[in-house]
PDB file of C-alpha atoms and ligand atoms in Angstrom:
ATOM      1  CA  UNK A   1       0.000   0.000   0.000  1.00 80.00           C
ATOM      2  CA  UNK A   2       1.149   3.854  -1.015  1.00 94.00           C
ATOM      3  CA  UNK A   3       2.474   5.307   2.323  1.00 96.00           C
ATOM      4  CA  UNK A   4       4.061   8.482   3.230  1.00 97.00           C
ATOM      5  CA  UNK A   5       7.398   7.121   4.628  1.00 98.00           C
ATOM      6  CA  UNK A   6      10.515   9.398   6.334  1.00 98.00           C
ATOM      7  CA  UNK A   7      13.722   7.624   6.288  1.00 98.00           C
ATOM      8  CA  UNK A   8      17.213   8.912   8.060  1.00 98.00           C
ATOM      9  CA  UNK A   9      20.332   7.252   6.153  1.00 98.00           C
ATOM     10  CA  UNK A  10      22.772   8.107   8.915  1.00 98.00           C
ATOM     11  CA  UNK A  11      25.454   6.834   6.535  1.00 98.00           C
ATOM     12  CA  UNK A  12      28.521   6.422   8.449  1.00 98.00           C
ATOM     13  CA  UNK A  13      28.510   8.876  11.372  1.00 98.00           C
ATOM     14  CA  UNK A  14      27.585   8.382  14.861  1.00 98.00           C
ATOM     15  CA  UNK A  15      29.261   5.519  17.082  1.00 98.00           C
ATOM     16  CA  UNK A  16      27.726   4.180  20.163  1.00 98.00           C
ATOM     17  CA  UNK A  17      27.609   6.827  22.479  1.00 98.00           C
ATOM     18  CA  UNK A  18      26.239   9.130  20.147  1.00 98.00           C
ATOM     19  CA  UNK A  19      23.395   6.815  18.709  1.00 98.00           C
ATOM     20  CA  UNK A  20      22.275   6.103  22.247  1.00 98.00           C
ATOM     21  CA  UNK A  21      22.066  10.246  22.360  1.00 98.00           C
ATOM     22  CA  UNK A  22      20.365  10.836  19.347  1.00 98.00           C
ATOM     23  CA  UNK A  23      18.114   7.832  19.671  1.00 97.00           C
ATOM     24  CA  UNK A  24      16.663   9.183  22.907  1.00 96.00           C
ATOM     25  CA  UNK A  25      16.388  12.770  21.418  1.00 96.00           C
ATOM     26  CA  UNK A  26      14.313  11.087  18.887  1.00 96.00           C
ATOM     27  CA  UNK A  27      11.995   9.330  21.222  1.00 94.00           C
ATOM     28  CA  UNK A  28      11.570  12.469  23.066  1.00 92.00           C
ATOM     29  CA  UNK A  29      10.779  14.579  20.147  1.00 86.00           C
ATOM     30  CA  UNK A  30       7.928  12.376  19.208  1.00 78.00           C
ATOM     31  CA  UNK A  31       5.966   9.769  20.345  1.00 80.00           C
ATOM     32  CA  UNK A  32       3.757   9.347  16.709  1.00 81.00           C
ATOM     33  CA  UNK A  33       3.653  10.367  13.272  1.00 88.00           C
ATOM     34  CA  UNK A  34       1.684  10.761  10.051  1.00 90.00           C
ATOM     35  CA  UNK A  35       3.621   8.948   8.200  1.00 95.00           C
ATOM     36  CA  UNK A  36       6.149   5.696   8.511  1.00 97.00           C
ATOM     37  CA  UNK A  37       9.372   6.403   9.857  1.00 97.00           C
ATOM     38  CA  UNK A  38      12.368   4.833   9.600  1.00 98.00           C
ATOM     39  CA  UNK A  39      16.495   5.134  10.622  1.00 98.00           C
ATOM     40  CA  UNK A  40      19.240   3.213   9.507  1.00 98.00           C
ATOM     41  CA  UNK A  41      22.358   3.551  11.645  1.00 98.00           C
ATOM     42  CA  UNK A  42      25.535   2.105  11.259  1.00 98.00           C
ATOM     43  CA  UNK A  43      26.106  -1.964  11.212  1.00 98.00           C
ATOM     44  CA  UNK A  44      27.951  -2.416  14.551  1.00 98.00           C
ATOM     45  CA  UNK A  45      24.970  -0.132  16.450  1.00 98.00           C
ATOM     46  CA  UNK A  46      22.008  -2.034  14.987  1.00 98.00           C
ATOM     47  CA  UNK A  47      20.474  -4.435  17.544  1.00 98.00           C
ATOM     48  CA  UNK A  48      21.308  -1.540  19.775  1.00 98.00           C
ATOM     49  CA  UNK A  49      19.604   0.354  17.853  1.00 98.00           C
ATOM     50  CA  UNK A  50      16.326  -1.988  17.231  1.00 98.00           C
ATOM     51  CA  UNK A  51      16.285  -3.012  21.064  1.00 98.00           C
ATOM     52  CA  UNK A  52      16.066   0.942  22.023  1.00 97.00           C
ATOM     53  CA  UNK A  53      13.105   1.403  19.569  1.00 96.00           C
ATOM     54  CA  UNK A  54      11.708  -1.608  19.001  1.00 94.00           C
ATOM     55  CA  UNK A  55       8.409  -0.103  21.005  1.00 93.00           C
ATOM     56  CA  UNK A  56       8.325   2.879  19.577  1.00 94.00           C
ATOM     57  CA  UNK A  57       7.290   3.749  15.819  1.00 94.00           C
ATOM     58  CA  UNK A  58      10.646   4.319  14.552  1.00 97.00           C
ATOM     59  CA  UNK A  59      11.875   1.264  12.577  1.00 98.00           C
ATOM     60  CA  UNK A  60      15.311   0.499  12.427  1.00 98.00           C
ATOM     61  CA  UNK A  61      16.940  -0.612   8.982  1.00 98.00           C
ATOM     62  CA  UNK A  62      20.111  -1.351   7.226  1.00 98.00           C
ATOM     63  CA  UNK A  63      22.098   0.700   4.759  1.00 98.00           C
ATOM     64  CA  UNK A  64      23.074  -1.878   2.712  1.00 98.00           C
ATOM     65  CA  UNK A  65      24.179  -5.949   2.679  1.00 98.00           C
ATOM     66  CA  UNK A  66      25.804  -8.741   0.406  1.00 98.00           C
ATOM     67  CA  UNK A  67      23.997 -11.078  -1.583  1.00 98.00           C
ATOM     68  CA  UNK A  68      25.304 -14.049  -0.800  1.00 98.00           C
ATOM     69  CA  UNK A  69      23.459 -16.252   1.863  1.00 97.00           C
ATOM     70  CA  UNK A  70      26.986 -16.798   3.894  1.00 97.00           C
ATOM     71  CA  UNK A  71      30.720 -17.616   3.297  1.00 97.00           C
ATOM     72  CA  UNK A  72      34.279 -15.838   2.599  1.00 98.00           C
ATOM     73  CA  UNK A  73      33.377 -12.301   2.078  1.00 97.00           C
ATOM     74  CA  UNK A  74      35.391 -10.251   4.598  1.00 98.00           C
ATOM     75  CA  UNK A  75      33.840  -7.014   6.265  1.00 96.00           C
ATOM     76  CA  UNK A  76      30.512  -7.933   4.736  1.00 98.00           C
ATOM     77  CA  UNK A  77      26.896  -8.796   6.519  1.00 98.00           C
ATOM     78  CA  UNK A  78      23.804 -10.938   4.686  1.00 98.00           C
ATOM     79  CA  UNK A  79      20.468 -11.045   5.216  1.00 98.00           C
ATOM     80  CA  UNK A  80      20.060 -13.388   7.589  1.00 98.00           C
ATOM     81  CA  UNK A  81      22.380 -11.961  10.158  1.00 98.00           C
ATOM     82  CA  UNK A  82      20.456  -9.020   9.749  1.00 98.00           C
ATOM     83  CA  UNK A  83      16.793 -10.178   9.994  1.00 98.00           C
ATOM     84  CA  UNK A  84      18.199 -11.914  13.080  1.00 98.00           C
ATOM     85  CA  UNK A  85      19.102  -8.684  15.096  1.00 98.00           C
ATOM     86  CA  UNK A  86      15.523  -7.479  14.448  1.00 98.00           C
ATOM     87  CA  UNK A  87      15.928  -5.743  10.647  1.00 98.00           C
ATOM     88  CA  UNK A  88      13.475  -6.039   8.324  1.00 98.00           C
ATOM     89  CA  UNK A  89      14.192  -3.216   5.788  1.00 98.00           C
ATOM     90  CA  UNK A  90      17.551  -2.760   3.782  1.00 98.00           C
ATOM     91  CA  UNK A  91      18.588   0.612   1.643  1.00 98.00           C
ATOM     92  CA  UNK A  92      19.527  -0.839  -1.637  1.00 98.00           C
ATOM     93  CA  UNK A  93      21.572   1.132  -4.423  1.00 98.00           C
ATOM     94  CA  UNK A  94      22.757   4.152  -2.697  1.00 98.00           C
ATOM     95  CA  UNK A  95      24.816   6.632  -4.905  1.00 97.00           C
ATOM     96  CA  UNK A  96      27.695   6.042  -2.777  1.00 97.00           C
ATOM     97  CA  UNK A  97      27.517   2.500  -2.818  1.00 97.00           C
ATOM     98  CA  UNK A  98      27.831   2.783  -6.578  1.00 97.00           C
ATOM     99  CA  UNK A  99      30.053   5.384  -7.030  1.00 95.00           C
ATOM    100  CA  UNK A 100      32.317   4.433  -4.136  1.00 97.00           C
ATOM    101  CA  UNK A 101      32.126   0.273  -3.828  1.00 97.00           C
ATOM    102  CA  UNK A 102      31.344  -0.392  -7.401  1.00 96.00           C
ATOM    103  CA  UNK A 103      28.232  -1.689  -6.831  1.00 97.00           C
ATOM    104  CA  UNK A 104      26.297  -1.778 -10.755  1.00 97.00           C
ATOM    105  CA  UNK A 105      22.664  -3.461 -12.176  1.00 97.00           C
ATOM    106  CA  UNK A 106      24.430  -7.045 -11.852  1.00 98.00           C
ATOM    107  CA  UNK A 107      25.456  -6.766  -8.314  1.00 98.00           C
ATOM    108  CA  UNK A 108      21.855  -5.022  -7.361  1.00 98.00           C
ATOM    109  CA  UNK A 109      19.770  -7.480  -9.025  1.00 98.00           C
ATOM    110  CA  UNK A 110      21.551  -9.681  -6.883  1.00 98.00           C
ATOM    111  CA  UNK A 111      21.081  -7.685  -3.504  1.00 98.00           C
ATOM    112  CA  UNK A 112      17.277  -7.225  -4.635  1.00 98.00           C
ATOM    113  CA  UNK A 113      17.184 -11.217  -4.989  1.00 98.00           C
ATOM    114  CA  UNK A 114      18.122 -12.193  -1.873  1.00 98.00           C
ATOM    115  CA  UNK A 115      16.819  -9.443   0.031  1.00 98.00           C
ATOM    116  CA  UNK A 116      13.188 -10.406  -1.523  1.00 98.00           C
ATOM    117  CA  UNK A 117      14.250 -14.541  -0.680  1.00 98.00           C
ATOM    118  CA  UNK A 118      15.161 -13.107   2.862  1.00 98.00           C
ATOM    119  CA  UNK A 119      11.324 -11.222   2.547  1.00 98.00           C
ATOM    120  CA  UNK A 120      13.081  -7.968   3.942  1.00 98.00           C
ATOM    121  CA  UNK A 121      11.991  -4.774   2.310  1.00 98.00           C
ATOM    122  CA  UNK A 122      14.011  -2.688  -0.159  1.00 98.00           C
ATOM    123  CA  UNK A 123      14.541   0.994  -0.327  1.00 98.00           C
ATOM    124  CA  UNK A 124      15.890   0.957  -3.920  1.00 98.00           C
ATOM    125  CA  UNK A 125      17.777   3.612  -4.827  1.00 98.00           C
ATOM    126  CA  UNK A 126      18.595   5.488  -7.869  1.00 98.00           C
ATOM    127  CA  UNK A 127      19.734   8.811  -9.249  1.00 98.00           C
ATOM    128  CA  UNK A 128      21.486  10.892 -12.162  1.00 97.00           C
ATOM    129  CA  UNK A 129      24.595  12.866 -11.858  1.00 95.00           C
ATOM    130  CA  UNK A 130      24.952  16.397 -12.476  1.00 93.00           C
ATOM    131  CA  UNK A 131      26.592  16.175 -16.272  1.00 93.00           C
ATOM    132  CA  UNK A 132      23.534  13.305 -16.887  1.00 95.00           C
ATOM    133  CA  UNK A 133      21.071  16.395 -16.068  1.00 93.00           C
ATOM    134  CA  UNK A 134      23.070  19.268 -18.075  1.00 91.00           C
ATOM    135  CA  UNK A 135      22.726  16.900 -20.847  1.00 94.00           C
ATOM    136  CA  UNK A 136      19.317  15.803 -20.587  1.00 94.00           C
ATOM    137  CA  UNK A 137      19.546  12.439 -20.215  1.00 96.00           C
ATOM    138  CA  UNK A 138      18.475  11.991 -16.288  1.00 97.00           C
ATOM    139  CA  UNK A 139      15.311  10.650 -17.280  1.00 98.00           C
ATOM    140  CA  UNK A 140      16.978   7.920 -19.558  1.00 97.00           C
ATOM    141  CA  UNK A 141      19.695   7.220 -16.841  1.00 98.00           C
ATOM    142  CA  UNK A 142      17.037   6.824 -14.244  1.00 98.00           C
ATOM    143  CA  UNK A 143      15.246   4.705 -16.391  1.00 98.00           C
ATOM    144  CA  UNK A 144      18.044   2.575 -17.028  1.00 98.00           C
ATOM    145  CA  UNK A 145      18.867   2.315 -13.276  1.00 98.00           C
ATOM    146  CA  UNK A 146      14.654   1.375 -12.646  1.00 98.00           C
ATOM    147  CA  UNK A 147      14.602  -1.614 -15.864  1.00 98.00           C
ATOM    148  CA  UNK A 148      17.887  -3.132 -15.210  1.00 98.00           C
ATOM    149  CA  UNK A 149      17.648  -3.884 -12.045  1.00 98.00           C
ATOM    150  CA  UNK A 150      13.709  -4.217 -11.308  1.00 98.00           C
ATOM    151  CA  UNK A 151      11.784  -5.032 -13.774  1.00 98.00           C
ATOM    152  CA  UNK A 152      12.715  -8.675 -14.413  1.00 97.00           C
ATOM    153  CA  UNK A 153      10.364  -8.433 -10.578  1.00 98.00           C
ATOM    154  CA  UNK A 154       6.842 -10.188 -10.754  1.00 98.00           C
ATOM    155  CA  UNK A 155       4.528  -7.815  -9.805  1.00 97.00           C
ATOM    156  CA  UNK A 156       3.913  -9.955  -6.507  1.00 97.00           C
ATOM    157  CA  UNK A 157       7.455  -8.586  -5.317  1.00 98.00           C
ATOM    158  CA  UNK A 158       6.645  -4.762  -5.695  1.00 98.00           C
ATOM    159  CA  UNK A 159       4.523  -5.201  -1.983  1.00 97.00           C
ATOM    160  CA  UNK A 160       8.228  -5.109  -0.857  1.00 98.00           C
ATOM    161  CA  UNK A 161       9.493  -1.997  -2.943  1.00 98.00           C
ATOM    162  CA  UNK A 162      10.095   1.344  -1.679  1.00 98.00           C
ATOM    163  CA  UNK A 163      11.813   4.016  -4.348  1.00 98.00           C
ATOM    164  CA  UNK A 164      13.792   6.395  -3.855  1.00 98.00           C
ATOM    165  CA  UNK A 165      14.808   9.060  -6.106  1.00 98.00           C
ATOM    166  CA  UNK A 166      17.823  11.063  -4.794  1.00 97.00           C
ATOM    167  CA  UNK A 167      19.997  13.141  -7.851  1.00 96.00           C
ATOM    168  CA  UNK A 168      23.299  12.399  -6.857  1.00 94.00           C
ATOM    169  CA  UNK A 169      23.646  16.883  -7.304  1.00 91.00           C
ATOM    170  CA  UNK A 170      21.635  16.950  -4.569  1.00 89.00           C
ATOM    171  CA  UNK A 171      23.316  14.513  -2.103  1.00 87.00           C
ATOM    172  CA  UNK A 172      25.000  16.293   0.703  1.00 80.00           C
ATOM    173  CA  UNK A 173      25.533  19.448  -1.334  1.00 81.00           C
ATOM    174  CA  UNK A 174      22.733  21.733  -0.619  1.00 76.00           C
ATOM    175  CA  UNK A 175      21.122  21.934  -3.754  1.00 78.00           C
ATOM    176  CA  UNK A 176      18.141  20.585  -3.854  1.00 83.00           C
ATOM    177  CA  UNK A 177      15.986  19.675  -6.713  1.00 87.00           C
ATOM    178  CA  UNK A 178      12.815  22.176  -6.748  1.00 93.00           C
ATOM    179  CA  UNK A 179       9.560  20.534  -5.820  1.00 95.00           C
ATOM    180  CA  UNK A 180       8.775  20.815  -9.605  1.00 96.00           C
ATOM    181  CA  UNK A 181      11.829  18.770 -10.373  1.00 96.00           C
ATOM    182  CA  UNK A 182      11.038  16.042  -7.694  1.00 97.00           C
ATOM    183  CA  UNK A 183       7.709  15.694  -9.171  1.00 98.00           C
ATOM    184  CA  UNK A 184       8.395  15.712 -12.972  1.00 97.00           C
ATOM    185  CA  UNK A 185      10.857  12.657 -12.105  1.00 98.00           C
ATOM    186  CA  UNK A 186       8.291  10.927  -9.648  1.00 98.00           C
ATOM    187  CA  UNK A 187       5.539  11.207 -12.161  1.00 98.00           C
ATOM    188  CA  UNK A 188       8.169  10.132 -14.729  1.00 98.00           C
ATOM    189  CA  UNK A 189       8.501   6.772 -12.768  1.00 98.00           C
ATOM    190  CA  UNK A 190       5.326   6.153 -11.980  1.00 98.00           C
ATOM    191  CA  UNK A 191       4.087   6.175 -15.455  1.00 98.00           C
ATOM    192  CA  UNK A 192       7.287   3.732 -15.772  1.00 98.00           C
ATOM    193  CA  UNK A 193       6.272   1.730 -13.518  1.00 98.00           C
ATOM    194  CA  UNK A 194       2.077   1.366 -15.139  1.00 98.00           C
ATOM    195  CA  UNK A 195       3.313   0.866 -18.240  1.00 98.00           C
ATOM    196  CA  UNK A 196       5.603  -1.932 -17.720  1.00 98.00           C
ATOM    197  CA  UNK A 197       2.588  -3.336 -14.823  1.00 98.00           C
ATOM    198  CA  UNK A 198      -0.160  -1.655 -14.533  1.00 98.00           C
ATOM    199  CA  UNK A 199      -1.427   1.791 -12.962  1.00 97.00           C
ATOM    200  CA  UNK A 200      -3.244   0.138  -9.835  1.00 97.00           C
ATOM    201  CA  UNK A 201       0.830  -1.454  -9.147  1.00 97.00           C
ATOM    202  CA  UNK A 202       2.058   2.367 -10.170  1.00 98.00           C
ATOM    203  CA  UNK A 203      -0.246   3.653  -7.403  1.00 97.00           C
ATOM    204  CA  UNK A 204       0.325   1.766  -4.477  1.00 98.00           C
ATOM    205  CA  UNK A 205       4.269   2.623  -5.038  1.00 98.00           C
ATOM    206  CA  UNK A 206       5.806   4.736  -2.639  1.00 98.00           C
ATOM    207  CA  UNK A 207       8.575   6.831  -3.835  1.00 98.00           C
ATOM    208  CA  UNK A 208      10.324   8.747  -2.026  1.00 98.00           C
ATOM    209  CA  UNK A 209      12.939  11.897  -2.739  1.00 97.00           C
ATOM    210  CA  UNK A 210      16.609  12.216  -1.179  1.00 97.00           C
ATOM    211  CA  UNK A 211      18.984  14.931  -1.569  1.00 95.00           C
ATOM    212  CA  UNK A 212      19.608  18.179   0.852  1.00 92.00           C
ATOM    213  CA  UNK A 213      15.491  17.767   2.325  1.00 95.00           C
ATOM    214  CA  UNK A 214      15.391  20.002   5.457  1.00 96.00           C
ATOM    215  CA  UNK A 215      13.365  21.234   7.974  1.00 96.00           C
ATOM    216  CA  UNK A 216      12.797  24.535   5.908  1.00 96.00           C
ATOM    217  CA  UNK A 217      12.157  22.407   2.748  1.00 96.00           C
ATOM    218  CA  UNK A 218      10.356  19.594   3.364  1.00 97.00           C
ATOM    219  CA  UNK A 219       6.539  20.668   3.650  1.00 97.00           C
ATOM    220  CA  UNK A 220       6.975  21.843  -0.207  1.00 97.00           C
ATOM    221  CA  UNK A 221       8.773  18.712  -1.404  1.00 97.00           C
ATOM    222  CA  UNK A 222       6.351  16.556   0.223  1.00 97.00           C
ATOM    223  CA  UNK A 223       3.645  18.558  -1.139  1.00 97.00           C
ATOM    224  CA  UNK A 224       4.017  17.293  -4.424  1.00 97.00           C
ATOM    225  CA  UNK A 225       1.700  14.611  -5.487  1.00 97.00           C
ATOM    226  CA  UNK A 226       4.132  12.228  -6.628  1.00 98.00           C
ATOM    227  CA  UNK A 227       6.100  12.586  -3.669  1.00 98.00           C
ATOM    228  CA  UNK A 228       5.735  10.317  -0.786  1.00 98.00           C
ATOM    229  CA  UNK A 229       8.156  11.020   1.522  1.00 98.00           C
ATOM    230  CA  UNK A 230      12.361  11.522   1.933  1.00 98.00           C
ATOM    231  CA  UNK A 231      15.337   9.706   2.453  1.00 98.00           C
ATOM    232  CA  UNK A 232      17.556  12.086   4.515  1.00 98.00           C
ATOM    233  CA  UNK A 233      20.848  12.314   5.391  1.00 97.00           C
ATOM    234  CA  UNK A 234      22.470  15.370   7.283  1.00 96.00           C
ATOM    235  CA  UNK A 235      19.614  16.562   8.296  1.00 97.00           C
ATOM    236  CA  UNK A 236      18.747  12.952   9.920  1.00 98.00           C
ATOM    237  CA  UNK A 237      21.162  13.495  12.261  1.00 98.00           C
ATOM    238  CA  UNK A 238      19.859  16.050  14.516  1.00 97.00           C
ATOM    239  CA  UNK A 239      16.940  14.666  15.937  1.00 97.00           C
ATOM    240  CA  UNK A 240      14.891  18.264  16.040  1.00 96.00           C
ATOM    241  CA  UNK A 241      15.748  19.008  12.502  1.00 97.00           C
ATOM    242  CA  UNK A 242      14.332  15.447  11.408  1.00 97.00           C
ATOM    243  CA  UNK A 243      11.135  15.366  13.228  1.00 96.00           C
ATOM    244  CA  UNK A 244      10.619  18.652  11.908  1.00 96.00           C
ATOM    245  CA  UNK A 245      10.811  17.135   8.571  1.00 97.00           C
ATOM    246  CA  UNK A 246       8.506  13.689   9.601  1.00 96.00           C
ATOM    247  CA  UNK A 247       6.249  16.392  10.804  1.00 95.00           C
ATOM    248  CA  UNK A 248       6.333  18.117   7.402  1.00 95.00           C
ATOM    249  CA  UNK A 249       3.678  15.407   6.858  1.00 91.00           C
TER     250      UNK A 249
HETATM  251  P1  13P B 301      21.524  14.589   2.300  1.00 91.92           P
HETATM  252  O1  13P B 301      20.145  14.722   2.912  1.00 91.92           O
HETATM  253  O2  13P B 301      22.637  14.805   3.279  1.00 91.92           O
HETATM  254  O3  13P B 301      21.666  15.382   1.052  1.00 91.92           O
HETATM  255  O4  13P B 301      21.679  13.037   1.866  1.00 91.92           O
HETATM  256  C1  13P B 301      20.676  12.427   1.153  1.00 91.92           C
HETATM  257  C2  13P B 301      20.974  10.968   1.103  1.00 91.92           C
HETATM  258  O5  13P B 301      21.946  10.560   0.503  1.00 91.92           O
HETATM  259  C3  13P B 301      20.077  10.062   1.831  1.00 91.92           C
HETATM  260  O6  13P B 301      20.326   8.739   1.509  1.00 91.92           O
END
């Protein structure tokens, strides 16, 4: 079902002292919300992390994993070591992960794979760089990035989807993409998404934008009709700053 959904990608900052601080700012902030909210700290704070909020409605998820079940891949965590400290949603795709660890379409469709075996929930991720906009091509690149690595799905696994658009111009940078921007590319994937499916699959879709959302920002971006929420990343980690934005809804 089509939900309004906040995530904070804390990305890697924050070690244990300071997640057991900004968890409890967060609890204090807010005791409910409007819409579904989610964090996803760092690996070695998770279960810490789930067993602080595993009462409250926050929902604590994973920035990323390996596709393989188990076995010889050093500094890397799978699904089911994940599910078993309490996770049941995993970020998927981030721009960093593919600029910075190589990850491409193979290696995703993988991730998405076992991730969907391991019935955890996916915040896919996808984006175009700056030179793909100046050049018009950031709706073919986004595309690209939707087809290749979703679209082989039965329409029985989208229940488990969660987009999220975040231009990589906008990651950390403080540009944001206007509301008009973030809704000409949500619209543009939605109608992706119908005509590959259907529109009642396109509907039910939730897709959410990333990139430089803030307190001051957030209400207009989330506005938009195609817009269903944010991934967020600085401003995530001040717990004021991101209920401001949950509250946005
Ligand atoms: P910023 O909100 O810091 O731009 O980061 C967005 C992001 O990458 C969330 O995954």
């Amino acid at each position: 079902m089509r939900k309004n959904i906040v995530a904070g990608n804390w990305k890697m900052n924050n070690d244990l002292p300071q997640t057991e601080v900004l968890l409890l700012d967060l609890l204090d902030q807010t005791k409910s919300s409007n819409a579904e909210v989610m964090v996803a700290p760092t690996f070695p704070n998770l279960y810490f992390a789930y067993k602080k909020l595993k009462d409250s409605f926050i929902e604590v998820i994973a920035q990323n994993m390996h596709f393989a079940p188990k076995g010889a891949y050093t500094g890397e965590v799978s699904a089911a070591m994940l599910k078993s400290v309490g996770i049941k949603t995993v970020i998927l795709g981030h721009s960093e992960r593919r600029e910075y660890f190589c990850e491409d379409d193979t290696i995703l469709k993988q991730k998405v794979a076992t991730a969907l075996e391991n019935e955890m929930r996916i915040i896919f991720c996808f984006g175009e760089k700056l030179e793909d906009r100046k050049t018009n091509h950031h709706f073919k690149v986004v595309e690209n990035q939707i087809k290749n690595v979703l679209f082989g799905l039965p329409e029985t696994a989208w229940t488990s989807i969660i987009l999220a658009y975040e231009p990589v111009w906008a990651i950390g940078t403080g540009e944001t993409a206007t509301p008009e921007q973030a809704q000409e590319m949500h619209a543009f994937i939605r109608n992706l998404i119908a005509e590959k499916y259907n529109t009642t699959l396109a509907n039910e879709i939730s897709i959410l934008y990333g990139g430089s959302v803030k307190p001051g920002n957030a209400k207009e971006i989330f506005g938009k009709p195609d817009v269903d929420g944010g991934l967020i990343g600085g401003a995530s980690l001040n717990a004021s700053d991101f209920m401001q934005i949950v509250n946005a809804f």
